[in-house]
CSV table of N, CA and C in Angstrom, one decimal:
chain,number,residue,atom,x,y,z
A,1,MET,N,233.2,195.2,191.8
A,1,MET,CA,234.1,194.2,192.1
A,1,MET,C,234.9,194.3,190.6
A,2,GLY,N,236.1,194.0,190.3
A,2,GLY,CA,236.7,194.1,189.3
A,2,GLY,C,237.3,192.7,188.9
A,3,PHE,N,236.5,191.8,189.0
A,3,PHE,CA,236.9,190.4,188.6
A,3,PHE,C,236.8,190.0,187.1
A,4,PRO,N,237.6,189.4,186.4
A,4,PRO,CA,237.7,188.9,185.2
A,4,PRO,C,236.3,188.1,184.9
A,5,ASP,N,235.5,188.3,183.9
A,5,ASP,CA,234.3,187.6,183.8
A,5,ASP,C,234.4,186.6,182.8
A,6,ARG,N,235.6,186.4,182.2
A,6,ARG,CA,235.4,185.4,181.1
A,6,ARG,C,236.9,184.6,181.0
A,7,ILE,N,237.0,183.4,180.6
A,7,ILE,CA,238.0,182.8,180.1
A,7,ILE,C,237.9,182.5,178.7
A,8,GLU,N,239.0,182.7,178.0
A,8,GLU,CA,239.1,182.7,176.7
A,8,GLU,C,240.4,181.9,176.3
A,9,ARG,N,240.0,180.8,175.1
A,9,ARG,CA,241.3,180.2,174.7
A,9,ARG,C,241.1,180.0,173.1
A,10,THR,N,242.2,180.0,172.4
A,10,THR,CA,242.1,179.9,171.1
A,10,THR,C,243.3,178.7,170.7
A,11,VAL,N,242.6,177.9,169.8
A,11,VAL,CA,243.6,176.5,169.7
A,11,VAL,C,243.5,176.4,168.0
A,12,GLU,N,244.8,176.4,167.6
A,12,GLU,CA,244.8,176.1,166.1
A,12,GLU,C,245.0,174.6,165.7
A,13,LEU,N,243.9,174.1,165.1
A,13,LEU,CA,243.8,172.7,164.9
A,13,LEU,C,244.1,172.4,163.4
A,14,THR,N,244.6,171.0,163.3
A,14,THR,CA,245.0,170.8,161.8
A,14,THR,C,243.8,170.1,161.1
A,15,GLN,N,242.7,170.0,161.7
A,15,GLN,CA,241.4,169.1,161.2
A,15,GLN,C,240.6,170.0,160.8
A,16,PRO,N,239.7,169.9,159.7
A,16,PRO,CA,238.9,170.6,158.9
A,16,PRO,C,237.6,171.0,160.2
A,17,PRO,N,237.0,172.0,160.0
A,17,PRO,CA,235.7,172.3,160.9
A,17,PRO,C,234.7,171.3,161.1
A,18,THR,N,234.5,170.6,160.0
A,18,THR,CA,233.4,169.5,159.9
A,18,THR,C,234.0,168.2,161.3
A,19,ARG,N,235.1,168.0,161.3
A,19,ARG,CA,235.7,167.2,162.1
A,19,ARG,C,235.8,167.4,163.6
A,20,VAL,N,236.2,168.9,163.7
A,20,VAL,CA,236.2,169.7,165.1
A,20,VAL,C,234.6,169.5,165.6
A,21,TRP,N,233.9,170.1,164.7
A,21,TRP,CA,232.3,170.3,165.1
A,21,TRP,C,231.8,168.9,165.7
A,22,ALA,N,232.2,167.9,165.0
A,22,ALA,CA,231.6,166.3,165.5
A,22,ALA,C,232.4,166.0,166.9
A,23,ALA,N,233.6,166.4,167.0
A,23,ALA,CA,234.2,166.3,168.4
A,23,ALA,C,233.5,166.9,169.6
A,24,LEU,N,233.1,168.5,169.1
A,24,LEU,CA,232.3,169.2,170.1
A,24,LEU,C,230.7,168.7,170.6
A,25,THR,N,230.2,168.0,169.3
A,25,THR,CA,228.7,168.1,169.4
A,25,THR,C,228.2,166.6,169.5
A,26,THR,N,229.1,165.5,169.3
A,26,THR,CA,228.6,164.1,169.4
A,26,THR,C,228.7,163.5,170.7
A,27,ALA,N,228.0,162.2,171.1
A,27,ALA,CA,228.4,161.9,172.3
A,27,ALA,C,229.7,161.0,172.2
A,28,GLU,N,229.9,160.4,171.1
A,28,GLU,CA,231.3,159.8,170.9
A,28,GLU,C,232.6,160.8,171.1
A,29,GLY,N,232.3,162.0,170.6
A,29,GLY,CA,233.3,162.9,170.9
A,29,GLY,C,233.3,163.6,172.0
A,30,LEU,N,232.1,164.0,172.7
A,30,LEU,CA,232.2,164.5,174.0
A,30,LEU,C,232.6,163.6,175.2
A,31,GLY,N,232.1,162.3,174.8
A,31,GLY,CA,232.4,161.4,175.9
A,31,GLY,C,233.8,160.8,175.9
A,32,THR,N,234.7,161.2,175.0
A,32,THR,CA,235.9,160.8,174.7
A,32,THR,C,237.0,161.8,175.3
A,33,TRP,N,236.8,163.0,174.9
A,33,TRP,CA,237.9,164.0,175.3
A,33,TRP,C,237.4,164.8,176.5
A,34,PHE,N,235.8,164.7,176.8
A,34,PHE,CA,235.5,165.9,177.6
A,34,PHE,C,234.8,165.2,178.8
A,35,GLY,N,234.7,163.9,178.8
A,35,GLY,CA,234.2,162.9,179.8
A,35,GLY,C,234.4,161.6,179.5
A,36,ASN,N,233.8,160.9,180.3
A,36,ASN,CA,233.9,159.1,179.9
A,36,ASN,C,232.9,158.8,179.2
A,37,SER,N,231.9,159.4,179.2
A,37,SER,CA,230.6,159.0,178.4
A,37,SER,C,229.7,160.3,178.4
A,38,ALA,N,228.9,160.3,177.4
A,38,ALA,CA,228.0,161.5,177.1
A,38,ALA,C,227.0,161.0,176.3
A,39,THR,N,225.7,161.5,176.4
A,39,THR,CA,224.6,161.8,175.7
A,39,THR,C,224.4,163.2,175.2
A,40,VAL,N,223.8,163.1,173.9
A,40,VAL,CA,223.7,164.4,173.4
A,40,VAL,C,222.3,164.5,172.6
A,41,ASP,N,221.5,165.6,172.9
A,41,ASP,CA,220.4,165.9,172.3
A,41,ASP,C,220.8,167.3,171.6
A,42,LEU,N,221.4,167.2,170.3
A,42,LEU,CA,221.9,168.5,169.7
A,42,LEU,C,220.8,169.1,168.9
A,43,ARG,N,220.4,170.2,169.9
A,43,ARG,CA,219.4,171.0,169.2
A,43,ARG,C,219.4,172.3,170.5
A,44,GLU,N,218.9,173.5,170.2
A,44,GLU,CA,218.8,174.5,170.9
A,44,GLU,C,217.6,174.1,171.9
A,45,GLY,N,218.0,174.1,173.2
A,45,GLY,CA,217.0,173.6,174.3
A,45,GLY,C,217.3,172.2,174.6
A,46,GLY,N,218.1,171.6,173.9
A,46,GLY,CA,218.6,170.4,174.1
A,46,GLY,C,219.5,170.0,175.3
A,47,GLU,N,219.9,168.9,175.6
A,47,GLU,CA,220.9,168.8,176.7
A,47,GLU,C,222.1,167.7,176.3
A,48,ALA,N,223.2,167.9,176.7
A,48,ALA,CA,224.3,167.0,176.8
A,48,ALA,C,224.5,166.4,178.1
A,49,LYS,N,224.7,165.3,178.5
A,49,LYS,CA,225.0,164.9,179.6
A,49,LYS,C,226.3,164.2,179.7
A,50,LEU,N,227.2,164.6,180.7
A,50,LEU,CA,228.4,164.0,180.6
A,50,LEU,C,228.7,163.4,181.9
A,51,SER,N,229.6,162.4,181.9
A,51,SER,CA,229.7,161.4,183.2
A,51,SER,C,231.4,161.1,182.9
A,52,TRP,N,231.9,160.9,184.3
A,52,TRP,CA,233.2,160.6,184.4
A,52,TRP,C,233.2,159.3,185.3
A,53,ASP,N,234.4,158.6,185.0
A,53,ASP,CA,234.6,157.3,185.9
A,53,ASP,C,234.7,157.7,187.5
A,54,SER,N,234.9,159.0,187.7
A,54,SER,CA,235.0,159.5,189.2
A,54,SER,C,233.8,159.4,189.9
A,55,GLY,N,232.6,159.4,188.9
A,55,GLY,CA,231.3,159.6,189.5
A,55,GLY,C,230.8,161.1,189.3
A,56,ASP,N,231.7,161.9,189.0
A,56,ASP,CA,231.1,163.2,188.7
A,56,ASP,C,230.3,163.3,187.3
A,57,GLN,N,229.3,164.2,187.3
A,57,GLN,CA,228.5,164.5,186.3
A,57,GLN,C,228.2,165.8,185.8
A,58,ALA,N,227.7,166.3,184.6
A,58,ALA,CA,227.7,167.6,184.1
A,58,ALA,C,226.5,167.7,183.3
A,59,THR,N,225.6,168.4,183.1
A,59,THR,CA,224.7,168.8,182.3
A,59,THR,C,224.8,170.1,181.6
A,60,LEU,N,224.9,169.8,180.3
A,60,LEU,CA,225.1,170.9,179.5
A,60,LEU,C,223.8,171.3,178.8
A,61,HIS,N,223.3,172.4,179.0
A,61,HIS,CA,221.9,173.1,178.3
A,61,HIS,C,222.4,173.7,177.0
A,62,ILE,N,222.1,173.2,175.9
A,62,ILE,CA,222.4,173.6,174.6
A,62,ILE,C,221.6,175.2,174.3
A,63,GLU,N,222.5,175.8,174.0
A,63,GLU,CA,221.7,177.4,173.9
A,63,GLU,C,221.9,177.8,172.2
A,64,ARG,N,223.0,177.1,171.5
A,64,ARG,CA,223.1,177.8,170.2
A,64,ARG,C,223.6,176.4,169.5
A,65,VAL,N,223.2,176.4,168.3
A,65,VAL,CA,223.8,175.2,167.4
A,65,VAL,C,223.8,175.8,166.1
A,66,ASP,N,224.8,176.2,165.5
A,66,ASP,CA,225.2,177.0,164.2
A,66,ASP,C,226.2,176.2,163.4
A,67,GLU,N,225.8,174.9,162.9
A,67,GLU,CA,226.8,174.0,162.2
A,67,GLU,C,227.3,174.4,161.1
A,68,PRO,N,228.7,174.2,160.9
A,68,PRO,CA,229.6,174.0,161.9
A,68,PRO,C,230.6,175.3,162.3
A,69,ALA,N,229.7,176.2,162.7
A,69,ALA,CA,230.6,177.5,163.0
A,69,ALA,C,230.6,178.0,164.5
A,70,VAL,N,229.2,177.6,165.2
A,70,VAL,CA,229.1,177.9,166.7
A,70,VAL,C,228.3,176.9,167.3
A,71,PHE,N,228.9,176.5,168.7
A,71,PHE,CA,228.2,175.4,169.7
A,71,PHE,C,228.2,176.2,171.0
A,72,ALA,N,227.0,176.3,171.5
A,72,ALA,CA,227.1,177.1,172.9
A,72,ALA,C,226.2,176.3,173.9
A,73,PHE,N,226.7,176.4,175.0
A,73,PHE,CA,225.9,175.9,176.1
A,73,PHE,C,226.1,176.6,177.4
A,74,THR,N,225.0,176.5,178.3
A,74,THR,CA,225.2,176.8,179.6
A,74,THR,C,225.5,175.7,180.7
A,75,TRP,N,226.0,175.9,181.7
A,75,TRP,CA,226.1,174.6,182.8
A,75,TRP,C,226.5,175.2,184.1
A,76,GLY,N,226.4,174.3,185.0
A,76,GLY,CA,226.5,174.8,186.5
A,76,GLY,C,227.8,175.3,186.8
A,77,ILE,N,227.9,175.9,187.8
A,77,ILE,CA,229.2,176.6,188.3
A,77,ILE,C,229.8,175.6,189.4
A,78,ASN,N,231.0,175.4,189.1
A,78,ASN,CA,231.9,174.4,190.0
A,78,ASN,C,231.9,175.2,191.3
A,79,GLY,N,231.5,174.3,192.3
A,79,GLY,CA,231.4,174.6,194.0
A,79,GLY,C,230.3,175.4,194.3
A,80,LEU,N,229.2,175.6,193.3
A,80,LEU,CA,227.9,175.7,193.8
A,80,LEU,C,227.1,174.5,193.8
A,81,ALA,N,226.0,174.4,194.7
A,81,ALA,CA,225.1,173.5,194.7
A,81,ALA,C,224.4,173.2,193.3
A,82,ALA,N,224.2,171.9,193.0
A,82,ALA,CA,223.4,171.8,191.8
A,82,ALA,C,222.1,172.4,191.6
A,83,GLU,N,221.8,172.6,192.6
A,83,GLU,CA,220.2,173.3,192.4
A,83,GLU,C,220.3,174.7,192.3
A,84,ASP,N,221.4,175.4,192.5
A,84,ASP,CA,221.8,176.9,192.3
A,84,ASP,C,221.5,177.4,191.0
A,85,PRO,N,220.7,178.2,190.6
A,85,PRO,CA,220.3,178.7,189.2
A,85,PRO,C,221.4,179.3,188.3
A,86,ARG,N,222.5,179.8,188.9
A,86,ARG,CA,223.3,180.5,188.3
A,86,ARG,C,224.2,179.4,187.5
A,87,ARG,N,224.5,179.9,186.3
A,87,ARG,CA,225.2,179.2,185.4
A,87,ARG,C,226.4,180.0,184.7
A,88,THR,N,227.2,179.5,183.8
A,88,THR,CA,228.1,180.0,183.0
A,88,THR,C,227.8,179.8,181.5
A,89,TYR,N,228.1,180.5,180.5
A,89,TYR,CA,227.8,180.6,179.2
A,89,TYR,C,229.3,179.9,178.5
A,90,VAL,N,229.2,179.0,177.8
A,90,VAL,CA,230.3,178.6,177.1
A,90,VAL,C,229.9,178.4,175.5
A,91,GLU,N,230.9,179.2,174.8
A,91,GLU,CA,230.7,179.1,173.4
A,91,GLU,C,231.8,178.8,172.7
A,92,PHE,N,231.9,177.8,171.6
A,92,PHE,CA,232.9,177.4,170.9
A,92,PHE,C,232.5,178.0,169.3
A,93,THR,N,233.7,178.7,168.8
A,93,THR,CA,233.5,179.2,167.6
A,93,THR,C,234.6,178.5,166.7
A,94,LEU,N,234.1,178.0,165.6
A,94,LEU,CA,235.3,177.4,164.8
A,94,LEU,C,235.1,178.2,163.4
A,95,GLU,N,236.3,178.6,163.0
A,95,GLU,CA,236.6,179.0,161.5
A,95,GLU,C,237.4,178.5,160.9
A,96,PRO,N,237.3,178.2,159.7
A,96,PRO,CA,238.6,177.9,158.8
A,96,PRO,C,239.8,178.5,158.8
A,97,ALA,N,240.9,177.7,158.9
A,97,ALA,CA,242.2,178.3,159.0
A,97,ALA,C,243.0,177.8,158.1
A,98,GLY,N,243.2,177.9,156.6
A,98,GLY,CA,243.9,177.0,155.8
A,98,GLY,C,243.1,175.6,155.7
A,99,ALA,N,243.9,174.7,155.8
A,99,ALA,CA,243.1,173.3,155.9
A,99,ALA,C,242.6,172.9,157.2
A,100,GLY,N,243.0,173.5,158.2
A,100,GLY,CA,242.5,173.2,159.6
A,100,GLY,C,241.5,174.4,159.9
A,101,THR,N,241.1,174.3,161.5
A,101,THR,CA,240.4,175.0,162.2
A,101,THR,C,240.9,176.0,163.1
A,102,ARG,N,240.6,177.1,163.3
A,102,ARG,CA,240.6,177.9,164.6
A,102,ARG,C,239.6,177.9,165.5
A,103,LEU,N,240.0,177.4,166.6
A,103,LEU,CA,238.7,177.0,167.6
A,103,LEU,C,238.9,178.1,168.6
A,104,ARG,N,237.7,178.8,168.9
A,104,ARG,CA,237.8,179.9,170.0
A,104,ARG,C,236.8,179.4,171.0
A,105,MET,N,237.3,179.3,172.4
A,105,MET,CA,236.5,178.8,173.5
A,105,MET,C,236.2,180.1,174.3
A,106,VAL,N,235.2,180.5,174.6
A,106,VAL,CA,234.9,181.6,175.8
A,106,VAL,C,233.9,181.1,176.8
A,107,GLU,N,234.2,181.2,177.9
A,107,GLU,CA,233.3,180.9,178.9
A,107,GLU,C,233.2,182.3,179.6
A,108,SER,N,232.0,182.6,180.0
A,108,SER,CA,231.7,184.0,180.6
A,108,SER,C,230.5,183.5,181.7
A,109,GLY,N,230.4,184.6,182.7
A,109,GLY,CA,229.7,184.7,183.6
A,109,GLY,C,230.0,184.3,185.2
A,110,PHE,N,231.3,184.6,185.5
A,110,PHE,CA,231.8,184.3,186.8
A,110,PHE,C,231.6,185.6,187.6
A,111,ALA,N,231.6,186.9,186.9
A,111,ALA,CA,231.3,187.8,187.8
A,111,ALA,C,230.1,188.2,188.6
A,112,GLN,N,229.3,187.2,188.4
A,112,GLN,CA,227.8,187.1,189.1
A,112,GLN,C,228.1,186.3,190.6
A,113,LEU,N,229.2,185.9,190.8
A,113,LEU,CA,229.5,185.2,192.1
A,113,LEU,C,230.1,186.1,193.0
A,114,PRO,N,229.9,186.0,194.2
A,114,PRO,CA,230.7,186.7,195.4
A,114,PRO,C,232.3,186.2,195.1
A,115,GLU,N,233.0,186.8,195.8
A,115,GLU,CA,234.5,186.7,195.8
A,115,GLU,C,235.1,185.3,196.2
A,116,ASP,N,234.5,184.7,197.2
A,116,ASP,CA,235.1,183.3,197.4
A,116,ASP,C,234.5,182.3,196.8
A,117,ALA,N,233.3,182.3,195.9
A,117,ALA,CA,232.8,181.5,194.9
A,117,ALA,C,233.5,181.7,193.6
A,118,TYR,N,233.7,183.0,193.4
A,118,TYR,CA,234.4,183.2,192.0
A,118,TYR,C,235.7,183.0,192.1
A,119,ARG,N,236.6,182.9,192.8
A,119,ARG,CA,237.8,182.4,192.8
A,119,ARG,C,238.0,181.1,192.5
A,120,LYS,N,237.0,180.3,193.6
A,120,LYS,CA,237.2,178.9,193.2
A,120,LYS,C,236.8,178.6,192.0
A,121,ALA,N,235.6,179.1,191.4
A,121,ALA,CA,235.0,178.6,190.0
A,121,ALA,C,236.1,179.0,189.0
A,122,PHE,N,236.5,180.1,189.1
A,122,PHE,CA,237.3,180.8,188.0
A,122,PHE,C,238.6,179.9,187.8
A,123,GLU,N,239.4,179.8,188.9
A,123,GLU,CA,240.6,179.3,188.9
A,123,GLU,C,240.4,177.5,188.5
A,124,SER,N,239.3,176.9,189.0
A,124,SER,CA,239.0,175.6,188.6
A,124,SER,C,239.0,175.6,187.1
A,125,ASN,N,238.1,176.4,186.6
A,125,ASN,CA,237.8,176.5,185.2
A,125,ASN,C,238.8,176.8,184.1
A,126,THR,N,239.6,177.8,184.7
A,126,THR,CA,240.6,178.1,184.0
A,126,THR,C,241.8,176.8,183.7
A,127,GLY,N,242.1,176.1,184.9
A,127,GLY,CA,243.0,174.9,184.7
A,127,GLY,C,242.1,173.8,184.1
A,128,GLY,N,240.9,174.0,184.3
A,128,GLY,CA,240.1,172.7,183.6
A,128,GLY,C,240.0,172.8,181.9
A,129,TRP,N,240.0,174.2,181.5
A,129,TRP,CA,239.9,174.2,180.0
A,129,TRP,C,241.4,174.2,179.4
A,130,THR,N,242.5,174.3,180.1
A,130,THR,CA,243.6,174.1,179.6
A,130,THR,C,243.8,172.6,179.4
A,131,HIS,N,243.3,171.9,180.5
A,131,HIS,CA,243.5,170.3,180.5
A,131,HIS,C,242.6,169.8,179.3
A,132,GLU,N,241.2,170.2,179.6
A,132,GLU,CA,240.2,169.5,178.5
A,132,GLU,C,240.6,170.0,177.0
A,133,LEU,N,241.2,171.1,176.8
A,133,LEU,CA,241.2,171.6,175.3
A,133,LEU,C,242.7,170.8,174.9
A,134,GLY,N,243.6,170.4,175.8
A,134,GLY,CA,244.5,169.6,175.5
A,134,GLY,C,244.1,168.1,175.2
A,135,GLU,N,243.2,167.8,176.0
A,135,GLU,CA,242.4,166.2,175.5
A,135,GLU,C,242.0,166.4,174.3
A,136,LEU,N,241.3,167.4,174.0
A,136,LEU,CA,240.4,167.8,172.7
A,136,LEU,C,241.5,167.2,171.6
A,137,VAL,N,242.5,168.2,171.6
A,137,VAL,CA,243.8,168.1,170.5
A,137,VAL,C,244.2,166.7,170.6
A,138,GLU,N,244.5,166.0,171.6
A,138,GLU,CA,244.9,164.5,171.5
A,138,GLU,C,243.9,163.8,170.9
A,139,TYR,N,242.7,163.9,171.3
A,139,TYR,CA,241.6,163.0,170.8
A,139,TYR,C,241.5,163.2,169.1
A,140,LEU,N,241.5,164.6,168.7
A,140,LEU,CA,241.6,164.7,167.1
A,140,LEU,C,242.6,164.3,166.4
A,141,HIS,N,243.8,164.2,167.1
A,141,HIS,CA,245.1,163.8,166.5
A,141,HIS,C,245.2,162.2,166.5
A,142,ALA,N,244.4,161.8,167.3
A,142,ALA,CA,244.5,160.1,167.4
A,142,ALA,C,243.4,159.4,166.6
A,143,ALA,N,242.3,160.5,166.1
A,143,ALA,CA,241.3,159.9,165.1
A,143,ALA,C,241.5,160.0,163.6
């Protein structure tokens, strides 16, 4: 199958990497732009739990913490049962860009899915990242 396996986005931010890092890795940050509330155990092997007013929830299994340059996690795939072991890998890379930050987000692992599940998850997450990264920009500008 020739499915794209990854979603990639790059965002130029005016805030320094330390500020962007806090937005990505703290309960306050994640619970404001990515969900409606969050808890974070920020360490490799830790978890972040997100919840939304809709009742939806997500658990992020933290895979990499390299402050303030790389934050990565795995999480369940949209459309699959919660107990399904398949996950995608999300990695945020931050690099200084003048007085601001170049943020790169890559989510990979979609090619492991059969076509019907792939299409649903890939399309949902592609639109989801556009929306969520827009909310991150708004959150950072409001702070």
